[in-house]
Amino acid sequence: MREVFQQELQDVQERLTEIAGLVESAITRATQAFSDSDVALAEEVIADDAKIDEAANSLDEIAIDILARQAPVARDLRVVVTALRVSSSLERMGDMAEHIAQLARQRFPEKVVPKGLRGTFKQMGAHDVAMSQKLTRLLATEDIALAAEIRDEDDAVDELHASVFDFVLGETWKGNPIDTVDATLASRYHERFADHAVSIAKKVEYLATGDWAGASSVTV
Amino acid sequence: MREVFQQELQDVQERLTEIAGLVESAITRATQAFSDSDVALAEEVIADDAKIDEAANSLDEIAIDILARQAPVARDLRVVVTALRVSSSLERMGDMAEHIAQLARQRFPEKVVPKGLRGTFKQMGAHDVAMSQKLTRLLATEDIALAAEIRDEDDAVDELHASVFDFVLGETWKGNPIDTVDATLASRYHERFADHAVSIAKKVEYLATGDWAGASSVTV
């Protein structure tokens, strides 16, 4: 019984890693579609979001089934509840990638972000992609050194996010309202993506360090 | 044992209703602070968000404790897992109210939203408040007629959200970049608040109609 249970927990972990891989692919293509105004790639990301949602829902059903059949307690219970939280955050990360792709599609054939901000968004996108890669590895290996790296990347994203607003509200900004709206939303989506990655990393870290309540808590 | 369990589930429901009441108070004051540029009221909402977070975390601990001690199955298990989902959405609704209050505070003593959009935001705010009131009642009474009303309110919010962008991107828009940024973010926060309310309403409805998987699923 115990062995079956451990195998089931491993299955949950593998599925979370798989979903994180789908998210990684989504943000990689979304940020590329965004900077290159590649509408075909954007369409792909948008279409593929349903796969992330389905994978997250399947994972949830499996986790709930484990709760019903195995009635885990203590740390094991925290692991399963944390899996539900992580799947929910991954699903939202997929949505953020989709939103970034939608912005690229909406403005096509125009570039979605005006010249002065392209470098900033390239950097934000690169950080989001790097965080996502690290998150997949963190979920696969539980190497919690990655959690600290993810937090560092997030600090960089937060700074870039603030710099977007400084730029848009500065005197040299020549964008029209549509540019301002796009920059605002794009920056927000990139930043929220990063927030969710940090939230997941913290939960994995809590579980590893024994702060089970922190692992399954609600706050980002 | 069974009786104790039913009492515990009732406690969970009462706590969710209580958190929904805190969210209702937050959005009521946030939207008022937003339209009246009432910085003291905005500060209050911002300070009070911690209470919502704490209440959501306490609820989560209680729900996890119920899972550990009672090992519920079937519908009872779905009720507890759904409570975790609902508490997470309520916590995010509180964050959206806080964000709206933060916008009001940031721009003080200026008005946060320029003249041409004040009516629109008043309406959006009124719908968010109405949804929030209905949500509290829905959680207290499980009267699922309220779920349909919440969806209708959300349709109205979506239309207003679209109209903000039509206006900001239209030819008559005279706002400067800061106005455009504020309008974009404020509209997004109001819309996300409404989305979370719909997500919760659907889950309560699913539970009531027997679609247990829908009740505890991850997607908004």
CSV table of C-alpha atoms in Angstrom, one decimal:
chain,number,residue,atom,x,y,z
A,1,MET,CA,0.0,0.0,0.0
A,2,ARG,CA,2.7,2.4,1.1
A,3,GLU,CA,4.7,1.6,-2.1
A,4,VAL,CA,1.7,2.1,-4.3
A,5,PHE,CA,1.2,5.5,-2.6
A,6,GLN,CA,4.8,6.5,-3.2
A,7,GLN,CA,4.5,5.6,-6.8
A,8,GLU,CA,1.4,7.7,-7.0
A,9,LEU,CA,3.1,10.7,-5.5
A,10,GLN,CA,5.9,10.2,-8.0
A,11,ASP,CA,3.3,10.2,-10.8
A,12,VAL,CA,2.0,13.5,-9.5
A,13,GLN,CA,5.5,15.0,-9.4
A,14,GLU,CA,6.1,13.8,-13.0
A,15,ARG,CA,2.9,15.2,-14.2
A,16,LEU,CA,3.6,18.6,-12.6
A,17,THR,CA,7.0,18.6,-14.3
A,18,GLU,CA,5.3,17.8,-17.6
A,19,ILE,CA,2.9,20.7,-17.2
A,20,ALA,CA,5.8,23.0,-16.2
A,21,GLY,CA,7.5,21.8,-19.5
A,22,LEU,CA,4.4,22.8,-21.4
A,23,VAL,CA,4.4,26.2,-19.7
A,24,GLU,CA,8.1,26.6,-20.5
A,25,SER,CA,7.4,25.9,-24.2
A,26,ALA,CA,4.5,28.4,-24.1
A,27,ILE,CA,6.4,31.3,-22.6
A,28,THR,CA,9.4,30.6,-24.9
A,29,ARG,CA,7.2,30.8,-28.0
A,30,ALA,CA,5.0,33.6,-26.6
A,31,THR,CA,7.9,35.9,-25.9
A,32,GLN,CA,9.4,35.1,-29.3
A,33,ALA,CA,6.1,35.8,-31.1
A,34,PHE,CA,5.9,39.0,-29.1
A,35,SER,CA,9.3,40.4,-30.0
A,36,ASP,CA,9.2,39.2,-33.6
A,37,SER,CA,5.5,39.9,-34.3
A,38,ASP,CA,5.2,36.3,-35.4
A,39,VAL,CA,1.5,35.8,-35.6
A,40,ALA,CA,1.7,32.1,-36.6
A,41,LEU,CA,3.7,31.3,-33.5
A,42,ALA,CA,1.3,33.4,-31.4
A,43,GLU,CA,-1.6,31.4,-32.7
A,44,GLU,CA,0.2,28.2,-31.8
A,45,VAL,CA,0.6,29.3,-28.2
A,46,ILE,CA,-3.0,30.4,-28.0
A,47,ALA,CA,-4.2,27.0,-29.3
A,48,ASP,CA,-1.9,25.0,-27.1
A,49,ASP,CA,-3.2,26.7,-23.9
A,50,ALA,CA,-6.0,24.2,-23.8
A,51,LYS,CA,-3.5,21.4,-23.4
A,52,ILE,CA,-2.1,23.0,-20.3
A,53,ASP,CA,-5.6,23.5,-18.8
A,54,GLU,CA,-6.4,19.8,-19.6
A,55,ALA,CA,-3.2,18.6,-18.1
A,56,ALA,CA,-3.8,20.6,-14.9
A,57,ASN,CA,-7.3,19.3,-14.6
A,58,SER,CA,-6.1,15.7,-15.0
A,59,LEU,CA,-3.5,16.3,-12.4
A,60,ASP,CA,-6.1,17.7,-10.1
A,61,GLU,CA,-8.4,14.7,-10.6
A,62,ILE,CA,-5.5,12.3,-9.8
A,63,ALA,CA,-4.6,14.3,-6.7
A,64,ILE,CA,-8.2,14.3,-5.4
A,65,ASP,CA,-8.4,10.5,-6.2
A,66,ILE,CA,-5.3,10.0,-4.1
A,67,LEU,CA,-6.8,11.9,-1.2
A,68,ALA,CA,-9.9,9.8,-1.4
A,69,ARG,CA,-8.2,6.4,-1.7
A,70,GLN,CA,-5.1,6.9,0.4
A,71,ALA,CA,-6.3,9.4,3.0
A,72,PRO,CA,-2.7,10.7,3.5
A,73,VAL,CA,-1.7,12.6,6.6
A,74,ALA,CA,1.1,14.9,7.7
A,75,ARG,CA,3.7,15.6,5.1
A,76,ASP,CA,2.1,13.3,2.5
A,77,LEU,CA,-1.1,15.3,2.7
A,78,ARG,CA,0.8,18.6,2.3
A,79,VAL,CA,2.5,17.2,-0.8
A,80,VAL,CA,-0.9,16.4,-2.4
A,81,VAL,CA,-2.5,19.7,-1.4
A,82,THR,CA,0.6,21.6,-2.6
A,83,ALA,CA,0.4,19.7,-5.9
A,84,LEU,CA,-3.1,21.2,-6.3
A,85,ARG,CA,-1.8,24.7,-5.6
A,86,VAL,CA,1.1,24.3,-8.0
A,87,SER,CA,-1.1,23.0,-10.8
A,88,SER,CA,-3.3,26.1,-10.3
A,89,SER,CA,-0.3,28.4,-10.5
A,90,LEU,CA,1.1,26.6,-13.6
A,91,GLU,CA,-2.3,26.9,-15.3
A,92,ARG,CA,-2.2,30.7,-14.6
A,93,MET,CA,1.3,30.9,-16.0
A,94,GLY,CA,0.0,29.3,-19.2
A,95,ASP,CA,-2.7,32.0,-19.3
A,96,MET,CA,-0.1,34.7,-19.0
A,97,ALA,CA,1.9,33.3,-21.9
A,98,GLU,CA,-1.3,33.1,-23.9
A,99,HIS,CA,-2.1,36.7,-23.0
A,100,ILE,CA,1.3,37.8,-24.3
A,101,ALA,CA,0.7,35.9,-27.5
A,102,GLN,CA,-2.7,37.5,-27.8
A,103,LEU,CA,-1.1,41.0,-27.6
A,104,ALA,CA,1.3,40.0,-30.5
A,105,ARG,CA,-1.6,38.7,-32.6
A,106,GLN,CA,-3.9,41.7,-31.9
A,107,ARG,CA,-1.4,44.2,-33.1
A,108,PHE,CA,-0.1,42.2,-36.1
A,109,PRO,CA,1.1,43.4,-38.6
A,110,GLU,CA,2.3,46.2,-36.4
A,111,LYS,CA,4.9,45.5,-33.8
A,112,VAL,CA,3.2,45.2,-30.4
A,113,VAL,CA,5.8,47.2,-28.5
A,114,PRO,CA,7.4,50.4,-29.8
A,115,LYS,CA,11.1,50.8,-30.3
A,116,GLY,CA,12.2,52.3,-27.0
A,117,LEU,CA,10.9,49.4,-25.0
A,118,ARG,CA,11.9,46.4,-27.2
A,119,GLY,CA,15.1,45.8,-25.3
A,120,THR,CA,13.4,46.0,-22.0
A,121,PHE,CA,10.7,43.4,-23.0
A,122,LYS,CA,13.4,41.2,-24.6
A,123,GLN,CA,15.1,41.1,-21.2
A,124,MET,CA,11.8,40.5,-19.3
A,125,GLY,CA,10.9,37.7,-21.7
A,126,ALA,CA,14.4,36.1,-21.3
A,127,HIS,CA,14.0,36.2,-17.5
A,128,ASP,CA,10.5,34.7,-17.7
A,129,VAL,CA,11.9,31.9,-19.9
A,130,ALA,CA,14.9,31.3,-17.7
A,131,MET,CA,12.6,31.1,-14.6
A,132,SER,CA,10.3,28.7,-16.3
A,133,GLN,CA,13.2,26.4,-17.2
A,134,LYS,CA,14.5,26.5,-13.7
A,135,LEU,CA,11.0,25.8,-12.4
A,136,THR,CA,10.7,22.7,-14.5
A,137,ARG,CA,14.1,21.5,-13.2
A,138,LEU,CA,13.1,22.4,-9.7
A,139,LEU,CA,9.9,20.3,-9.9
A,140,ALA,CA,11.9,17.4,-11.5
A,141,THR,CA,14.8,17.4,-9.1
A,142,GLU,CA,13.7,19.2,-6.0
A,143,ASP,CA,17.1,20.9,-6.0
A,144,ILE,CA,16.1,23.9,-3.9
A,145,ALA,CA,19.1,26.0,-4.9
A,146,LEU,CA,17.0,26.6,-8.0
A,147,ALA,CA,14.4,28.3,-5.8
A,148,ALA,CA,16.8,31.0,-4.8
A,149,GLU,CA,17.8,31.5,-8.5
A,150,ILE,CA,14.1,31.9,-9.4
A,151,ARG,CA,13.7,34.6,-6.7
A,152,ASP,CA,16.8,36.5,-8.1
A,153,GLU,CA,15.3,36.3,-11.6
A,154,ASP,CA,12.0,37.7,-10.2
A,155,ASP,CA,13.9,40.7,-8.7
A,156,ALA,CA,15.2,41.4,-12.1
A,157,VAL,CA,11.7,41.2,-13.6
A,158,ASP,CA,10.3,43.5,-11.0
A,159,GLU,CA,13.0,46.1,-11.8
A,160,LEU,CA,12.3,45.9,-15.5
A,161,HIS,CA,8.5,46.1,-14.8
A,162,ALA,CA,9.1,49.3,-12.8
A,163,SER,CA,11.4,50.7,-15.6
A,164,VAL,CA,8.6,50.2,-18.2
A,165,PHE,CA,6.4,52.5,-16.2
A,166,ASP,CA,9.2,55.0,-15.6
A,167,PHE,CA,9.8,55.1,-19.4
A,168,VAL,CA,6.1,55.3,-20.4
A,169,LEU,CA,5.5,58.1,-17.9
A,170,GLY,CA,8.8,59.9,-18.7
A,171,GLU,CA,9.2,62.9,-20.9
A,172,THR,CA,10.9,61.1,-23.8
A,173,TRP,CA,7.9,58.8,-24.3
A,174,LYS,CA,6.5,59.4,-27.8
A,175,GLY,CA,4.1,56.4,-27.9
A,176,ASN,CA,0.4,56.9,-28.6
A,177,PRO,CA,-2.3,55.5,-26.3
A,178,ILE,CA,-2.3,52.1,-28.0
A,179,ASP,CA,1.5,51.7,-27.3
A,180,THR,CA,0.9,52.8,-23.7
A,181,VAL,CA,-1.9,50.2,-23.2
A,182,ASP,CA,0.2,47.4,-24.8
A,183,ALA,CA,3.3,48.2,-22.7
A,184,THR,CA,1.2,48.3,-19.5
A,185,LEU,CA,-0.6,45.0,-20.1
A,186,ALA,CA,2.5,43.2,-21.5
A,187,SER,CA,4.6,44.3,-18.5
A,188,ARG,CA,1.9,43.2,-16.1
A,189,TYR,CA,1.6,39.8,-17.8
A,190,HIS,CA,5.4,39.2,-17.7
A,191,GLU,CA,5.5,40.3,-14.0
A,192,ARG,CA,2.5,38.0,-13.0
A,193,PHE,CA,4.2,35.1,-14.8
A,194,ALA,CA,7.3,35.6,-12.7
A,195,ASP,CA,5.2,36.0,-9.5
A,196,HIS,CA,3.6,32.6,-10.0
A,197,ALA,CA,7.0,31.0,-10.6
A,198,VAL,CA,8.2,32.4,-7.3
A,199,SER,CA,5.1,31.2,-5.5
A,200,ILE,CA,5.6,27.7,-6.8
A,201,ALA,CA,9.3,27.8,-6.0
A,202,LYS,CA,8.5,28.8,-2.4
A,203,LYS,CA,6.1,26.0,-1.9
A,204,VAL,CA,8.6,23.4,-3.1
A,205,GLU,CA,11.1,25.0,-0.8
A,206,TYR,CA,8.8,24.9,2.2
A,207,LEU,CA,8.0,21.2,1.6
A,208,ALA,CA,11.7,20.5,1.4
A,209,THR,CA,12.6,22.4,4.5
A,210,GLY,CA,9.6,21.1,6.5
A,211,ASP,CA,7.4,24.2,6.6
A,212,TRP,CA,4.4,22.2,5.5
A,213,ALA,CA,1.9,24.9,6.3
A,214,GLY,CA,3.8,27.4,4.2
A,215,ALA,CA,3.9,24.8,1.3
A,216,SER,CA,0.1,24.5,1.1
A,217,SER,CA,-0.8,28.1,2.1
A,218,VAL,CA,-2.8,30.3,-0.2
A,219,THR,CA,-0.7,33.5,-0.5
A,220,VAL,CA,1.5,34.2,-3.4
B,1,MET,CA,-18.2,11.3,14.1
B,2,ARG,CA,-20.4,12.0,11.2
B,3,GLU,CA,-22.1,14.8,13.1
B,4,VAL,CA,-18.8,16.3,14.1
B,5,PHE,CA,-17.8,16.2,10.5
B,6,GLN,CA,-20.9,18.0,9.3
B,7,GLN,CA,-20.3,20.7,12.0
B,8,GLU,CA,-16.8,21.1,10.7
B,9,LEU,CA,-18.0,21.5,7.1
B,10,GLN,CA,-20.5,24.1,8.4
B,11,ASP,CA,-17.6,25.9,10.1
B,12,VAL,CA,-15.7,26.0,6.8
B,13,GLN,CA,-18.8,27.4,5.0
B,14,GLU,CA,-19.2,30.1,7.7
B,15,ARG,CA,-15.6,31.0,7.4
B,16,LEU,CA,-15.8,31.3,3.7
B,17,THR,CA,-18.8,33.5,4.0
B,18,GLU,CA,-16.9,35.6,6.5
B,19,ILE,CA,-14.0,36.1,4.2
B,20,ALA,CA,-16.4,36.9,1.4
B,21,GLY,CA,-17.8,39.6,3.7
B,22,LEU,CA,-14.3,41.0,4.2
B,23,VAL,CA,-13.8,41.1,0.4
B,24,GLU,CA,-17.1,42.8,0.0
B,25,SER,CA,-16.1,45.5,2.5
B,26,ALA,CA,-12.7,45.9,0.7
B,27,ILE,CA,-14.2,46.3,-2.8
B,28,THR,CA,-16.9,48.7,-1.5
B,29,ARG,CA,-14.3,50.9,0.1
B,30,ALA,CA,-11.7,50.5,-2.7
B,31,THR,CA,-14.1,51.6,-5.4
B,32,GLN,CA,-15.3,54.5,-3.3
B,33,ALA,CA,-11.7,55.5,-2.6
B,34,PHE,CA,-11.0,55.2,-6.3
B,35,SER,CA,-13.8,57.4,-7.4
B,36,ASP,CA,-13.5,60.0,-4.6
B,37,SER,CA,-9.7,60.0,-4.4
B,38,ASP,CA,-10.1,59.3,-0.7
B,39,VAL,CA,-6.6,58.4,0.3
B,40,ALA,CA,-7.5,57.6,3.9
B,41,LEU,CA,-10.0,55.1,2.8
B,42,ALA,CA,-7.5,53.7,0.3
B,43,GLU,CA,-5.0,53.2,3.1
B,44,GLU,CA,-7.6,51.4,5.2
B,45,VAL,CA,-8.3,48.9,2.4
B,46,ILE,CA,-4.5,48.4,1.8
B,47,ALA,CA,-4.0,47.8,5.6
B,48,ASP,CA,-7.0,45.5,5.9
B,49,ASP,CA,-5.8,43.1,3.1
B,50,ALA,CA,-3.6,41.3,5.6
B,51,LYS,CA,-6.8,40.3,7.4
B,52,ILE,CA,-8.2,38.6,4.3
B,53,ASP,CA,-4.9,36.8,3.7
B,54,GLU,CA,-4.8,35.6,7.4
B,55,ALA,CA,-8.5,34.5,7.3
B,56,ALA,CA,-7.8,32.6,4.0
B,57,ASN,CA,-4.8,30.9,5.5
B,58,SER,CA,-6.6,29.9,8.7
B,59,LEU,CA,-9.4,28.5,6.6
B,60,ASP,CA,-6.9,26.5,4.5
B,61,GLU,CA,-5.3,25.1,7.7
B,62,ILE,CA,-8.7,24.0,9.0
B,63,ALA,CA,-9.6,22.4,5.6
B,64,ILE,CA,-6.3,20.5,5.5
B,65,ASP,CA,-6.9,19.4,9.1
B,66,ILE,CA,-10.3,18.1,8.2
B,67,LEU,CA,-8.7,16.1,5.3
B,68,ALA,CA,-6.2,14.6,7.7
B,69,ARG,CA,-8.6,13.7,10.5
B,70,GLN,CA,-11.8,12.8,8.6
B,71,ALA,CA,-10.4,11.5,5.3
B,72,PRO,CA,-13.6,12.5,3.5
B,73,VAL,CA,-14.5,10.8,0.2
B,74,ALA,CA,-16.9,11.5,-2.7
B,75,ARG,CA,-18.9,14.7,-2.4
B,76,ASP,CA,-17.6,15.6,1.1
B,77,LEU,CA,-14.0,15.5,-0.3
B,78,ARG,CA,-15.0,17.8,-3.2
B,79,VAL,CA,-16.6,20.2,-0.7
B,80,VAL,CA,-13.3,20.5,1.2
B,81,VAL,CA,-11.1,20.8,-1.9
B,82,THR,CA,-13.5,23.3,-3.4
B,83,ALA,CA,-13.3,25.3,-0.1
B,84,LEU,CA,-9.5,25.5,-0.7
B,85,ARG,CA,-10.1,26.8,-4.3
B,86,VAL,CA,-12.7,29.3,-3.1
B,87,SER,CA,-10.5,30.7,-0.4
B,88,SER,CA,-7.7,31.1,-2.9
B,89,SER,CA,-10.0,33.1,-5.3
B,90,LEU,CA,-11.3,35.2,-2.4
B,91,GLU,CA,-7.8,36.0,-1.5
B,92,ARG,CA,-7.1,37.2,-5.0
B,93,MET,CA,-10.3,39.3,-5.0
B,94,GLY,CA,-8.9,41.0,-1.9
B,95,ASP,CA,-5.7,41.7,-3.8
B,96,MET,CA,-7.6,43.3,-6.7
B,97,ALA,CA,-9.5,45.5,-4.3
B,98,GLU,CA,-6.1,46.4,-2.7
B,99,HIS,CA,-4.6,47.2,-6.2
B,100,ILE,CA,-7.5,49.5,-7.0
B,101,ALA,CA,-7.0,51.3,-3.6
B,102,GLN,CA,-3.2,51.5,-4.4
B,103,LEU,CA,-4.0,53.3,-7.7
B,104,ALA,CA,-6.1,55.8,-5.8
B,105,ARG,CA,-3.3,56.4,-3.3
B,106,GLN,CA,-0.6,56.7,-5.9
B,107,ARG,CA,-2.3,59.4,-7.8
B,108,PHE,CA,-3.5,61.4,-4.8
B,109,PRO,CA,-4.2,64.3,-4.7
B,110,GLU,CA,-4.9,64.0,-8.4
B,111,LYS,CA,-7.9,62.0,-9.5
B,112,VAL,CA,-6.9,58.6,-10.6
B,113,VAL,CA,-9.1,58.4,-13.6
B,114,PRO,CA,-9.8,61.3,-16.0
B,115,LYS,CA,-13.2,62.8,-16.6
B,116,GLY,CA,-14.3,60.9,-19.6
B,117,LEU,CA,-14.0,57.5,-17.9
B,118,ARG,CA,-15.4,58.3,-14.4
B,119,GLY,CA,-18.9,57.2,-15.2
B,120,THR,CA,-17.6,53.9,-16.7
B,121,PHE,CA,-15.5,53.1,-13.7
B,122,LYS,CA,-18.4,54.1,-11.4
B,123,GLN,CA,-20.5,51.5,-13.2
B,124,MET,CA,-17.7,48.8,-13.1
B,125,GLY,CA,-17.2,49.4,-9.5
B,126,ALA,CA,-20.9,49.2,-8.7
B,127,HIS,CA,-21.1,45.8,-10.6
B,128,ASP,CA,-18.0,44.5,-8.7
B,129,VAL,CA,-19.6,45.5,-5.4
B,130,ALA,CA,-23.0,44.0,-6.4
B,131,MET,CA,-21.2,40.7,-7.4
B,132,SER,CA,-19.4,40.6,-4.2
B,133,GLN,CA,-22.6,41.1,-2.2
B,134,LYS,CA,-24.2,38.3,-4.2
B,135,LEU,CA,-21.2,36.1,-3.7
B,136,THR,CA,-21.4,36.5,0.1
B,137,ARG,CA,-25.1,35.6,0.0
B,138,LEU,CA,-24.4,32.7,-2.3
B,139,LEU,CA,-21.8,31.2,0.0
B,140,ALA,CA,-24.1,31.7,3.0
B,141,THR,CA,-27.3,30.4,1.5
B,142,GLU,CA,-26.2,28.2,-1.5
B,143,ASP,CA,-29.1,29.8,-3.4
B,144,ILE,CA,-27.8,29.0,-6.9
B,145,ALA,CA,-30.1,31.5,-8.6
B,146,LEU,CA,-27.4,34.0,-7.4
B,147,ALA,CA,-24.8,32.3,-9.5
B,148,ALA,CA,-26.7,33.2,-12.7
B,149,GLU,CA,-27.0,36.8,-11.4
B,150,ILE,CA,-23.3,36.9,-10.8
B,151,ARG,CA,-22.6,35.8,-14.4
B,152,ASP,CA,-24.9,38.5,-15.7
B,153,GLU,CA,-23.1,41.1,-13.7
B,154,ASP,CA,-19.8,39.8,-15.1
B,155,ASP,CA,-21.1,40.2,-18.7
B,156,ALA,CA,-21.7,43.9,-17.9
B,157,VAL,CA,-18.2,44.2,-16.4
B,158,ASP,CA,-16.7,42.7,-19.6
B,159,GLU,CA,-18.6,45.1,-21.8
B,160,LEU,CA,-17.4,48.1,-19.7
B,161,HIS,CA,-13.9,46.7,-19.7
B,162,ALA,CA,-14.0,46.6,-23.5
B,163,SER,CA,-15.5,50.1,-23.6
B,164,VAL,CA,-12.6,51.5,-21.6
B,165,PHE,CA,-10.2,50.3,-24.3
B,166,ASP,CA,-12.4,51.6,-27.1
B,167,PHE,CA,-12.4,55.0,-25.4
B,168,VAL,CA,-8.7,55.1,-24.6
B,169,LEU,CA,-7.8,54.1,-28.1
B,170,GLY,CA,-10.4,56.4,-29.7
B,171,GLU,CA,-9.9,59.7,-31.3
B,172,THR,CA,-11.5,61.8,-28.6
B,173,TRP,CA,-9.1,60.5,-25.9
B,174,LYS,CA,-7.1,63.4,-24.5
B,175,GLY,CA,-5.5,61.6,-21.6
B,176,ASN,CA,-1.7,61.7,-21.1
B,177,PRO,CA,0.2,58.4,-20.7
B,178,ILE,CA,-0.3,58.3,-16.9
B,179,ASP,CA,-4.1,58.4,-17.5
B,180,THR,CA,-3.8,55.7,-20.1
B,181,VAL,CA,-1.8,53.5,-17.7
B,182,ASP,CA,-4.2,54.1,-14.8
B,183,ALA,CA,-7.2,53.3,-16.9
B,184,THR,CA,-5.7,50.2,-18.3
B,185,LEU,CA,-4.6,48.8,-14.9
B,186,ALA,CA,-7.8,49.9,-13.2
B,187,SER,CA,-10.0,48.2,-15.8
B,188,ARG,CA,-7.9,45.0,-15.7
B,189,TYR,CA,-8.3,44.9,-11.8
B,190,HIS,CA,-12.0,45.4,-11.9
B,191,GLU,CA,-12.4,42.7,-14.6
B,192,ARG,CA,-10.2,40.2,-12.8
B,193,PHE,CA,-12.2,40.8,-9.6
B,194,ALA,CA,-15.3,39.9,-11.5
B,195,ASP,CA,-13.7,36.8,-13.1
B,196,HIS,CA,-12.8,35.4,-9.7
B,197,ALA,CA,-16.4,35.9,-8.5
B,198,VAL,CA,-17.7,34.0,-11.5
B,199,SER,CA,-15.2,31.2,-10.9
B,200,ILE,CA,-16.4,30.8,-7.3
B,201,ALA,CA,-20.0,31.0,-8.3
B,202,LYS,CA,-19.5,28.2,-10.8
B,203,LYS,CA,-17.9,26.0,-8.2
B,204,VAL,CA,-20.7,26.4,-5.8
B,205,GLU,CA,-23.2,25.7,-8.6
B,206,TYR,CA,-21.3,22.6,-9.7
B,207,LEU,CA,-21.3,21.3,-6.1
B,208,ALA,CA,-25.0,21.9,-5.8
B,209,THR,CA,-25.8,20.2,-9.2
B,210,GLY,CA,-23.6,17.2,-8.6
B,211,ASP,CA,-20.7,18.1,-11.0
B,212,TRP,CA,-18.1,17.5,-8.4
B,213,ALA,CA,-15.2,17.4,-10.8
B,214,GLY,CA,-16.2,20.9,-12.1
B,215,ALA,CA,-16.4,22.1,-8.5
B,216,SER,CA,-12.9,21.3,-7.7
B,217,SER,CA,-11.3,21.9,-11.1
B,218,VAL,CA,-8.6,24.5,-11.6
B,219,THR,CA,-9.8,26.6,-14.5
B,220,VAL,CA,-11.5,30.0,-14.0
